[in-house]
Amino acid sequence: MVVNSVHWFRKCLRLHDNPALQEALNGADAVRCVYILDPFFAGAANVGINRWRFLLEALEDLDSSLKKLNSRLFVVRGQPTDVFPRLFKEWNVTRLTFEYDPEPYGKERDGAIIKLAQEFGVETIVRNSHTLYNLDRIIEMNNNSPPLTFKRFQTIVSRLELPRRPLPPITQQQMDKCHTKIEDNHDQLYSIPSLEELGFRTDGLPLAVWHGGESQALDRLGKHLDKKVWVTSLEHSRVKTCSLYASPTGLSPYLRFGCLSCRVLYYNLRELYMKVRKRCTPPLSLFGQLLWREFFYTAATNNPNFDRMDGNPICVQIPWDQNPEALAKWAEGRTGFPWIDAIMTQLRQEGWIHHLARHAVACFLTRGDLWISWESGMKVFEEMLLDADWSVNAGSWMWLSCSAFFQQFFHCYCPVGFGRRTDPTGDYIRHYIPVLKDYPNRYIYEPWNAPESLQKAANCVVGVDYPKPMINHAESSRLNIERMKQVYQQLSHYRGLSLLASVPTIQEEAEPPMTDESQTSSGPDSPQRVPANTEEDVCYEAPDSSTVCPSSTSAPHPDQEYQAPCISSVILIGNKEKRP
Amino acid sequence: MKRGLKSQCQIFPSLGERAKRPKWMTPAQDWGNLPHHVVLQIFQHLSLVDRARASSVCRCWNDVFHTPDLWRKFEFELNQPATSYLRSTHPDLIQQIIKKHAQHLQYVSFKVDSCTESAEAACDILSQLVNCTIKTLGLISTARPSFMDVSQAHFVSALTVVFVNSKSLSSIRIDDTPVDDPSLKVLVANNSDTLKLLKMSSCPHVSPAGILCVADQCHGLRELALNYHLLSDELLLALSSEKHVHLEHLRIDVVSENPGQTHFHTIKRSSWEALIRHSPKVNIVMYFYLYEEEFEPFFCEETPVTHLYFGRAVSKMMLGRIGLNCPRLVELVVCANGIEPLDEELIRIGERCKSLTAIGLGECEVTCSGFVEFVKMCGGRLTQLSIMEEVLIPDSSYNIEQIHSEVSKHLGRMWFPDMMPTW
């Protein structure tokens, strides 16, 4: 029985630790590795030039690695549902393999392909290697619902067995057994498209700061681990000098595209730690980055509405403003706040920004200043940020905007102060906003406060050469704190909890509202939901539909008109801690 | 609740089968003849939209829909599709309410988005609430304060309609609106016996004299929210006069537009003392949105603040002063400080603010040892401890892993610092 395998690359753009690819090779007579891409949709998709370039470089890298093994990468143009029937017939395919994609859209797409394959008599083998653990297992261990606090997630993970060990890269011997003849016209039919073919203009395009591909990833991994200082000072892992600039050892884009296996990183970190520290168990904080990624993947895997507010059971319904002009200024780095603008400029130019920078701009767009929906910010990041997975990006935006997972909205980042404290030298600003380079440190974060003479001397007059600040931060943050409090107070009433925020005692807020959600909020089927932010079995829980209608009475009792405030706290959101 | 309704449906034949029902079924079992109070109870469980639909079924149900009891409380939502994701109360419904139910309305609020049109629509409705006995009125901007964009004359005249006609207003929320002194006078003239709550933060057209008039006349006032520039010694004394009830909640917003451009007056210690003598349990809530250099006038002497929030950076020195001069402090939230450890200041606060139960720190630095000492001092009375992970600096005694168990031990419950995703 002849076995003709096709391995379908989507993420997991690598030859090391690729169990699905190993399955393709296992006992096969011929193997072809395909990547499916539709240039027609390239322009329409919300993907910017840096992300395309990274992907194309990763594909080039795969292709050259496969060349060394006497094979090639087959880049097939089209949509999977159209492409596969054709390939199945043309290549007499009997086996299809690919890496498991835990994201809801991926699961749906793959379900359709598996069904299609069955119709063609093609065996499908799917293997998990994009996440450290089996996400369904984590969900199962948490009473069949994804953990919604990071601490809870860590607790569950600490009870699991170690992640499956990574597999070695595929070898020449393995490939030799399933040798595929490469046609002469391979490059005409199956070549990797260029940026131009995808509709991008490349004249004047600056060099990439982050180069895609497995080789790059493994090289960086080596350097990352070489930073022994980092590992030995793990006890003082707090970042003292924050590196806002792209790091030559940064790995997040490579994890996202699968150029680097998360398990390889995990085990390398673990082994290095155990060697250096001579201790048995590394702390969970060693794997910080990996676990956050895993956390968001787990939270998202069963929630197709994870990336929006409407219809998303874990997302607080917040009355964000619609303001396309303000959104554009933020996205294009024209807010008039150098700290914000420098970050957005770095993002647009290079495709990566430090996590503190992400906090700053996300807060500024949403609950801090502009009061624009996190969904808009998420889409901008999706376009420009190299390591923006669907799950991680959406989850992080919800987190940073206090829409889910996290409720302490008083943690607000000042677009002037936070920048100044992070980089007192102001060099980061000067690097990304050269027009401000002659401003002294005193004014570089708030150029509008500089005296006119200084502005002229620095050849940059605010309002002329550089925009005026688009909002008054003190005013906006004051208003927004009030808005957030309004939102959260309503939620606590729905749950009957004594919300720890100063309670205005107008009747309709002191008791559950008579008319329920359909009169208010964003959509017909999405009432205000309590943010599900449980710590074990404490108060807040993911609401189910039975808690939709608050038990309401029509007329408020006359003698309950005025209710004395029951404050314990004016601003802090109550108890995430476990009950004793 | 909707499920409950469905199961009730199974008991009675459906309306569509009315024509076919057997002769032994008496008219009393007809849906339309359900007693009013039964229909009313069912309606109370329905959303407004469903209720409105139900009201078109038959005259009886329509009558129940218009029962005054169902219209005591209403929230008008006014949003423009261009500026908001939220839906708006239907204009026809608004007309119906004004025509048929204005006199039933008692607890009314208006939620408007950032568009001036929405605020203007709210004012139009207000102007028509002539024959009503409103007790509670709230004007709420869900995004930008659009009431400030309405012409002051339009706003004031609309508001005055309610002030004059209601005569028994008890709670008023008019933050971020162009309300002025003359309108407050009208409010007082008509509602001084009933007014209990007045929230008017960020109303730039009101003067200290305007608010003093309210305090002087409205002796039942229990809750007041305003900006610092309206606070005066006279106001505190008026709120502490013998005729005045105990004040329960005083909120003060201290905001500056531009650095160094606002001069903040000081309140005499004796005025604060008078207030506390009169209302020993009063909560005094202060929100600060200032630049660091503008804090000079504050906390030089004992200040009876209970809830303190610093929206921007606050200096180490100021936190030191707070430890010395705020014995009644219950909650403290600091958005940002700087990169010098605040150990000393925090410990002093733990020591001297014996009522402190909640604290939140972001963008500051405290050594782990200092933090543990602070927690030891406060012990289990800290019900809310919200510290960003980056705040805690590991030292020779504790690292990040150890700090949470040490703190949990002293608090008597599980505790973790707050985190932000790092990826």
CSV table of N, CA, C and O in Angstrom, one decimal, chain A residues 436-521:
chain,number,residue,atom,x,y,z
A,436,LEU,N,12.3,65.7,17.4
A,436,LEU,CA,12.4,66.2,18.7
A,436,LEU,C,13.8,66.0,19.3
A,436,LEU,O,14.0,66.2,20.5
A,437,LYS,N,14.7,65.6,18.5
A,437,LYS,CA,16.0,65.2,19.1
A,437,LYS,C,16.7,66.3,19.8
A,437,LYS,O,17.6,66.1,20.7
A,438,ASP,N,16.4,67.6,19.5
A,438,ASP,CA,17.2,68.6,20.2
A,438,ASP,C,16.5,69.1,21.4
A,438,ASP,O,16.9,70.1,22.0
A,439,TYR,N,15.4,68.5,21.8
A,439,TYR,CA,14.8,68.9,23.1
A,439,TYR,C,15.5,68.4,24.3
A,439,TYR,O,16.0,67.2,24.2
A,440,PRO,N,15.6,69.2,25.3
A,440,PRO,CA,16.3,68.7,26.5
A,440,PRO,C,15.4,67.7,27.2
A,440,PRO,O,14.2,67.7,27.1
A,441,ASN,N,16.0,66.9,28.1
A,441,ASN,CA,15.3,65.8,28.8
A,441,ASN,C,14.1,66.4,29.6
A,441,ASN,O,13.1,65.7,29.7
A,442,ARG,N,14.2,67.6,30.1
A,442,ARG,CA,13.2,68.2,30.9
A,442,ARG,C,11.9,68.3,30.1
A,442,ARG,O,10.8,68.1,30.7
A,443,TYR,N,12.0,68.5,28.8
A,443,TYR,CA,10.7,68.8,28.0
A,443,TYR,C,10.4,67.7,27.0
A,443,TYR,O,9.4,67.8,26.3
A,444,ILE,N,11.3,66.8,26.8
A,444,ILE,CA,11.1,65.9,25.7
A,444,ILE,C,9.9,65.0,25.8
A,444,ILE,O,9.3,64.6,24.8
A,445,TYR,N,9.4,64.8,27.0
A,445,TYR,CA,8.2,64.0,27.1
A,445,TYR,C,7.0,64.9,27.1
A,445,TYR,O,5.8,64.4,26.9
A,446,GLU,N,7.1,66.2,27.3
A,446,GLU,CA,6.0,67.1,27.2
A,446,GLU,C,6.4,68.4,26.5
A,446,GLU,O,6.5,69.4,27.1
A,447,PRO,N,6.7,68.3,25.2
A,447,PRO,CA,7.2,69.4,24.5
A,447,PRO,C,6.3,70.6,24.5
A,447,PRO,O,6.8,71.8,24.4
A,448,TRP,N,5.0,70.4,24.6
A,448,TRP,CA,4.1,71.6,24.6
A,448,TRP,C,4.3,72.5,25.8
A,448,TRP,O,3.9,73.7,25.8
A,449,ASN,N,5.0,72.0,26.9
A,449,ASN,CA,5.2,72.8,28.0
A,449,ASN,C,6.5,73.6,27.9
A,449,ASN,O,6.8,74.5,28.8
A,450,ALA,N,7.3,73.3,26.9
A,450,ALA,CA,8.6,74.1,26.7
A,450,ALA,C,8.3,75.5,26.3
A,450,ALA,O,7.4,75.7,25.5
A,451,PRO,N,9.1,76.4,26.8
A,451,PRO,CA,8.9,77.8,26.4
A,451,PRO,C,9.1,78.0,24.9
A,451,PRO,O,9.9,77.2,24.3
A,452,GLU,N,8.5,78.9,24.3
A,452,GLU,CA,8.5,79.1,22.8
A,452,GLU,C,9.9,79.2,22.3
A,452,GLU,O,10.3,78.7,21.3
A,453,SER,N,10.7,80.0,23.1
A,453,SER,CA,12.1,80.2,22.7
A,453,SER,C,12.9,78.9,22.5
A,453,SER,O,13.6,78.6,21.6
A,454,LEU,N,12.6,78.0,23.5
A,454,LEU,CA,13.3,76.7,23.5
A,454,LEU,C,12.8,75.9,22.3
A,454,LEU,O,13.6,75.2,21.6
A,455,GLN,N,11.5,75.9,22.0
A,455,GLN,CA,11.0,75.2,20.9
A,455,GLN,C,11.6,75.6,19.6
A,455,GLN,O,12.0,74.8,18.8
A,456,LYS,N,11.7,77.0,19.5
A,456,LYS,CA,12.3,77.5,18.2
A,456,LYS,C,13.8,77.1,18.1
A,456,LYS,O,14.3,76.7,17.1
A,457,ALA,N,14.5,77.1,19.3
A,457,ALA,CA,15.9,76.8,19.3
A,457,ALA,C,16.1,75.3,18.9
A,457,ALA,O,17.1,74.9,18.3
A,458,ALA,N,15.1,74.5,19.3
A,458,ALA,CA,15.2,73.1,19.0
A,458,ALA,C,14.7,72.8,17.6
A,458,ALA,O,14.6,71.6,17.2
A,459,ASN,N,14.3,73.8,16.9
A,459,ASN,CA,13.8,73.6,15.5
A,459,ASN,C,12.6,72.7,15.4
A,459,ASN,O,12.4,72.0,14.5
A,460,CYS,N,11.8,72.8,16.5
A,460,CYS,CA,10.6,72.0,16.4
A,460,CYS,C,9.5,72.7,17.3
A,460,CYS,O,9.5,72.6,18.5
A,461,VAL,N,8.6,73.4,16.6
A,461,VAL,CA,7.6,74.1,17.3
A,461,VAL,C,6.3,73.2,17.4
A,461,VAL,O,5.9,72.7,16.4
A,462,VAL,N,5.9,73.1,18.6
A,462,VAL,CA,4.7,72.3,18.8
A,462,VAL,C,3.5,73.0,18.1
A,462,VAL,O,3.2,74.1,18.2
A,463,GLY,N,2.8,72.2,17.3
A,463,GLY,CA,1.6,72.7,16.6
A,463,GLY,C,2.0,72.9,15.1
A,463,GLY,O,1.1,73.0,14.3
A,464,VAL,N,3.3,73.0,14.9
A,464,VAL,CA,3.8,73.2,13.5
A,464,VAL,C,4.6,72.0,13.0
A,464,VAL,O,4.3,71.4,12.1
A,465,ASP,N,5.7,71.8,13.8
A,465,ASP,CA,6.6,70.7,13.4
A,465,ASP,C,6.2,69.4,14.1
A,465,ASP,O,6.6,68.3,13.6
A,466,TYR,N,5.5,69.5,15.1
A,466,TYR,CA,5.1,68.3,15.9
A,466,TYR,C,3.7,68.6,16.5
A,466,TYR,O,3.5,69.7,16.9
A,467,PRO,N,2.8,67.6,16.5
A,467,PRO,CA,1.4,67.9,16.9
A,467,PRO,C,1.3,68.3,18.3
A,467,PRO,O,2.1,68.0,19.2
A,468,LYS,N,0.2,69.1,18.6
A,468,LYS,CA,-0.1,69.4,20.0
A,468,LYS,C,-0.7,68.2,20.6
A,468,LYS,O,-1.2,67.3,19.9
A,469,PRO,N,-0.6,68.1,21.9
A,469,PRO,CA,-1.2,66.9,22.6
A,469,PRO,C,-2.7,66.8,22.3
A,469,PRO,O,-3.4,67.8,22.4
A,470,MET,N,-3.2,65.7,21.9
A,470,MET,CA,-4.5,65.5,21.4
A,470,MET,C,-5.6,65.6,22.5
A,470,MET,O,-6.8,65.8,22.3
A,471,ILE,N,-5.2,65.3,23.7
A,471,ILE,CA,-6.1,65.4,24.9
A,471,ILE,C,-5.4,66.0,26.1
A,471,ILE,O,-4.2,66.0,26.1
A,472,ASN,N,-6.2,66.3,27.1
A,472,ASN,CA,-5.6,66.7,28.4
A,472,ASN,C,-5.6,65.5,29.3
A,472,ASN,O,-6.7,65.0,29.6
A,473,HIS,N,-4.5,65.0,29.6
A,473,HIS,CA,-4.4,63.7,30.3
A,473,HIS,C,-5.1,63.7,31.6
A,473,HIS,O,-5.8,62.8,32.0
A,474,ALA,N,-4.9,64.7,32.4
A,474,ALA,CA,-5.5,64.8,33.7
A,474,ALA,C,-7.0,64.7,33.6
A,474,ALA,O,-7.7,64.0,34.3
A,475,GLU,N,-7.5,65.5,32.7
A,475,GLU,CA,-9.0,65.5,32.5
A,475,GLU,C,-9.5,64.2,32.0
A,475,GLU,O,-10.5,63.7,32.5
A,476,SER,N,-8.9,63.6,31.0
A,476,SER,CA,-9.3,62.4,30.4
A,476,SER,C,-9.3,61.3,31.4
A,476,SER,O,-10.2,60.5,31.6
A,477,SER,N,-8.2,61.2,32.2
A,477,SER,CA,-8.1,60.1,33.1
A,477,SER,C,-9.1,60.2,34.2
A,477,SER,O,-9.7,59.2,34.7
A,478,ARG,N,-9.4,61.4,34.6
A,478,ARG,CA,-10.4,61.6,35.6
A,478,ARG,C,-11.7,61.1,35.1
A,478,ARG,O,-12.5,60.4,35.8
A,479,LEU,N,-12.1,61.6,33.9
A,479,LEU,CA,-13.4,61.1,33.3
A,479,LEU,C,-13.5,59.6,33.2
A,479,LEU,O,-14.5,59.0,33.5
A,480,ASN,N,-12.4,59.1,32.7
A,480,ASN,CA,-12.4,57.6,32.4
A,480,ASN,C,-12.5,56.8,33.7
A,480,ASN,O,-13.1,55.7,33.7
A,481,ILE,N,-11.8,57.2,34.8
A,481,ILE,CA,-12.0,56.5,36.0
A,481,ILE,C,-13.4,56.5,36.4
A,481,ILE,O,-14.0,55.5,36.8
A,482,GLU,N,-14.1,57.6,36.2
A,482,GLU,CA,-15.5,57.7,36.6
A,482,GLU,C,-16.3,56.7,35.7
A,482,GLU,O,-17.2,56.0,36.2
A,483,ARG,N,-16.0,56.7,34.4
A,483,ARG,CA,-16.7,55.8,33.5
A,483,ARG,C,-16.5,54.3,33.9
A,483,ARG,O,-17.5,53.6,33.9
A,484,MET,N,-15.3,54.0,34.2
A,484,MET,CA,-15.0,52.6,34.6
A,484,MET,C,-15.8,52.3,35.9
A,484,MET,O,-16.3,51.2,36.0
A,485,LYS,N,-15.8,53.2,36.8
A,485,LYS,CA,-16.5,52.9,38.0
A,485,LYS,C,-18.0,52.7,37.8
A,485,LYS,O,-18.6,51.8,38.3
A,486,GLN,N,-18.5,53.5,36.9
A,486,GLN,CA,-20.0,53.3,36.6
A,486,GLN,C,-20.2,51.9,36.1
A,486,GLN,O,-21.2,51.3,36.5
A,487,VAL,N,-19.3,51.5,35.1
A,487,VAL,CA,-19.5,50.2,34.5
A,487,VAL,C,-19.4,49.1,35.6
A,487,VAL,O,-20.3,48.2,35.7
A,488,TYR,N,-18.4,49.2,36.4
A,488,TYR,CA,-18.2,48.2,37.4
A,488,TYR,C,-19.3,48.2,38.5
A,488,TYR,O,-19.6,47.1,39.1
A,489,GLN,N,-19.8,49.3,38.9
A,489,GLN,CA,-20.8,49.4,39.9
A,489,GLN,C,-22.1,48.7,39.4
A,489,GLN,O,-22.7,48.0,40.2
A,490,GLN,N,-22.4,48.9,38.1
A,490,GLN,CA,-23.6,48.2,37.6
A,490,GLN,C,-23.4,46.7,37.7
A,490,GLN,O,-24.3,46.0,38.1
A,491,LEU,N,-22.2,46.2,37.5
A,491,LEU,CA,-22.0,44.8,37.5
A,491,LEU,C,-22.2,44.3,38.9
A,491,LEU,O,-22.7,43.2,39.1
A,492,SER,N,-21.7,45.0,39.9
A,492,SER,CA,-21.8,44.4,41.2
A,492,SER,C,-23.2,44.4,41.7
A,492,SER,O,-23.6,43.5,42.4
A,493,HIS,N,-24.0,45.3,41.1
A,493,HIS,CA,-25.4,45.2,41.5
A,493,HIS,C,-26.1,44.0,40.9
A,493,HIS,O,-26.9,43.3,41.6
A,494,TYR,N,-25.6,43.6,39.7
A,494,TYR,CA,-26.2,42.4,39.2
A,494,TYR,C,-25.9,41.2,40.0
A,494,TYR,O,-26.6,40.3,40.0
A,495,ARG,N,-24.8,41.3,40.6
A,495,ARG,CA,-24.4,40.1,41.4
A,495,ARG,C,-24.7,40.2,42.9
A,495,ARG,O,-24.5,39.3,43.6
A,496,GLY,N,-25.2,41.4,43.3
A,496,GLY,CA,-25.5,41.5,44.7
A,496,GLY,C,-24.3,41.7,45.5
A,496,GLY,O,-24.3,41.5,46.7
A,497,LEU,N,-23.1,41.9,45.0
A,497,LEU,CA,-21.9,42.0,45.8
A,497,LEU,C,-21.7,43.5,46.2
A,497,LEU,O,-22.2,44.4,45.6
A,498,SER,N,-21.1,43.6,47.3
A,498,SER,CA,-20.8,45.0,47.7
A,498,SER,C,-19.5,45.4,47.0
A,498,SER,O,-18.4,45.1,47.4
A,499,LEU,N,-19.7,46.1,45.9
A,499,LEU,CA,-18.5,46.5,45.2
A,499,LEU,C,-17.7,47.5,45.9
A,499,LEU,O,-18.3,48.4,46.5
A,500,LEU,N,-16.5,47.4,45.9
A,500,LEU,CA,-15.7,48.3,46.7
A,500,LEU,C,-15.3,49.5,45.9
A,500,LEU,O,-14.2,49.7,45.5
A,501,ALA,N,-16.3,50.3,45.6
A,501,ALA,CA,-16.1,51.6,45.0
A,501,ALA,C,-17.1,52.5,45.5
A,501,ALA,O,-18.1,52.1,46.0
A,502,SER,N,-16.8,53.8,45.5
A,502,SER,CA,-17.7,54.7,46.2
A,502,SER,C,-19.0,54.7,45.5
A,502,SER,O,-19.1,54.9,44.3
A,503,VAL,N,-20.0,54.4,46.3
A,503,VAL,CA,-21.3,54.2,45.7
A,503,VAL,C,-22.2,55.4,45.7
A,503,VAL,O,-22.6,55.9,46.7
A,504,PRO,N,-22.5,56.0,44.5
A,504,PRO,CA,-23.4,57.1,44.5
A,504,PRO,C,-24.8,56.5,44.9
A,504,PRO,O,-25.1,55.4,44.5
A,505,THR,N,-25.6,57.3,45.6
A,505,THR,CA,-26.7,56.6,46.1
A,505,THR,C,-28.0,57.0,45.5
A,505,THR,O,-29.1,57.0,46.1
A,506,ILE,N,-28.0,57.4,44.3
A,506,ILE,CA,-29.2,57.7,43.6
A,506,ILE,C,-30.0,56.3,43.4
A,506,ILE,O,-29.4,55.3,43.3
A,507,GLN,N,-31.2,56.4,43.6
A,507,GLN,CA,-32.1,55.2,43.7
A,507,GLN,C,-31.7,54.1,42.7
A,507,GLN,O,-31.5,53.0,43.0
A,508,GLU,N,-31.7,54.5,41.4
A,508,GLU,CA,-31.5,53.5,40.4
A,508,GLU,C,-30.2,52.8,40.5
A,508,GLU,O,-30.0,51.8,39.9
A,509,GLU,N,-29.3,53.4,41.2
A,509,GLU,CA,-28.0,52.7,41.3
A,509,GLU,C,-27.9,51.9,42.6
A,509,GLU,O,-27.2,51.0,42.8
A,510,ALA,N,-28.8,52.3,43.6
A,510,ALA,CA,-28.7,51.6,44.9
A,510,ALA,C,-29.5,50.3,44.8
A,510,ALA,O,-29.3,49.5,45.6
A,511,GLU,N,-30.3,50.1,43.8
A,511,GLU,CA,-31.0,48.9,43.8
A,511,GLU,C,-31.0,48.4,42.3
A,511,GLU,O,-30.7,49.2,41.4
A,512,PRO,N,-31.2,47.1,42.1
A,512,PRO,CA,-31.1,46.6,40.7
A,512,PRO,C,-32.0,47.3,39.8
A,512,PRO,O,-33.2,47.6,40.2
A,513,PRO,N,-31.6,47.7,38.6
A,513,PRO,CA,-32.5,48.4,37.7
A,513,PRO,C,-33.7,47.6,37.4
A,513,PRO,O,-33.7,46.4,37.3
A,514,MET,N,-34.8,48.3,37.2
A,514,MET,CA,-36.1,47.6,36.9
A,514,MET,C,-36.1,47.0,35.6
A,514,MET,O,-36.4,45.8,35.4
A,515,THR,N,-35.7,47.8,34.6
A,515,THR,CA,-35.6,47.2,33.2
A,515,THR,C,-34.3,46.7,33.1
A,515,THR,O,-33.3,47.3,33.4
A,516,ASP,N,-34.2,45.5,32.4
A,516,ASP,CA,-32.9,44.9,32.4
A,516,ASP,C,-32.1,45.2,31.2
A,516,ASP,O,-32.3,46.2,30.5
A,517,GLU,N,-31.2,44.3,30.8
A,517,GLU,CA,-30.2,44.6,29.8
A,517,GLU,C,-30.7,45.0,28.5
A,517,GLU,O,-30.0,45.7,27.8
A,518,SER,N,-31.9,44.6,28.0
A,518,SER,CA,-32.3,44.9,26.7
A,518,SER,C,-32.5,46.4,26.5
A,518,SER,O,-32.5,46.9,25.4
A,519,GLN,N,-32.7,47.1,27.5
A,519,GLN,CA,-32.9,48.5,27.4
A,519,GLN,C,-31.5,49.2,27.2
A,519,GLN,O,-31.4,50.2,26.7
A,520,THR,N,-30.5,48.5,27.8
A,520,THR,CA,-29.2,49.2,27.8
A,520,THR,C,-28.3,48.3,27.0
A,520,THR,O,-28.7,47.4,26.3
A,521,SER,N,-27.0,48.6,27.1
A,521,SER,CA,-25.9,47.8,26.5
A,521,SER,C,-25.9,47.6,25.0
A,521,SER,O,-26.8,48.0,24.3
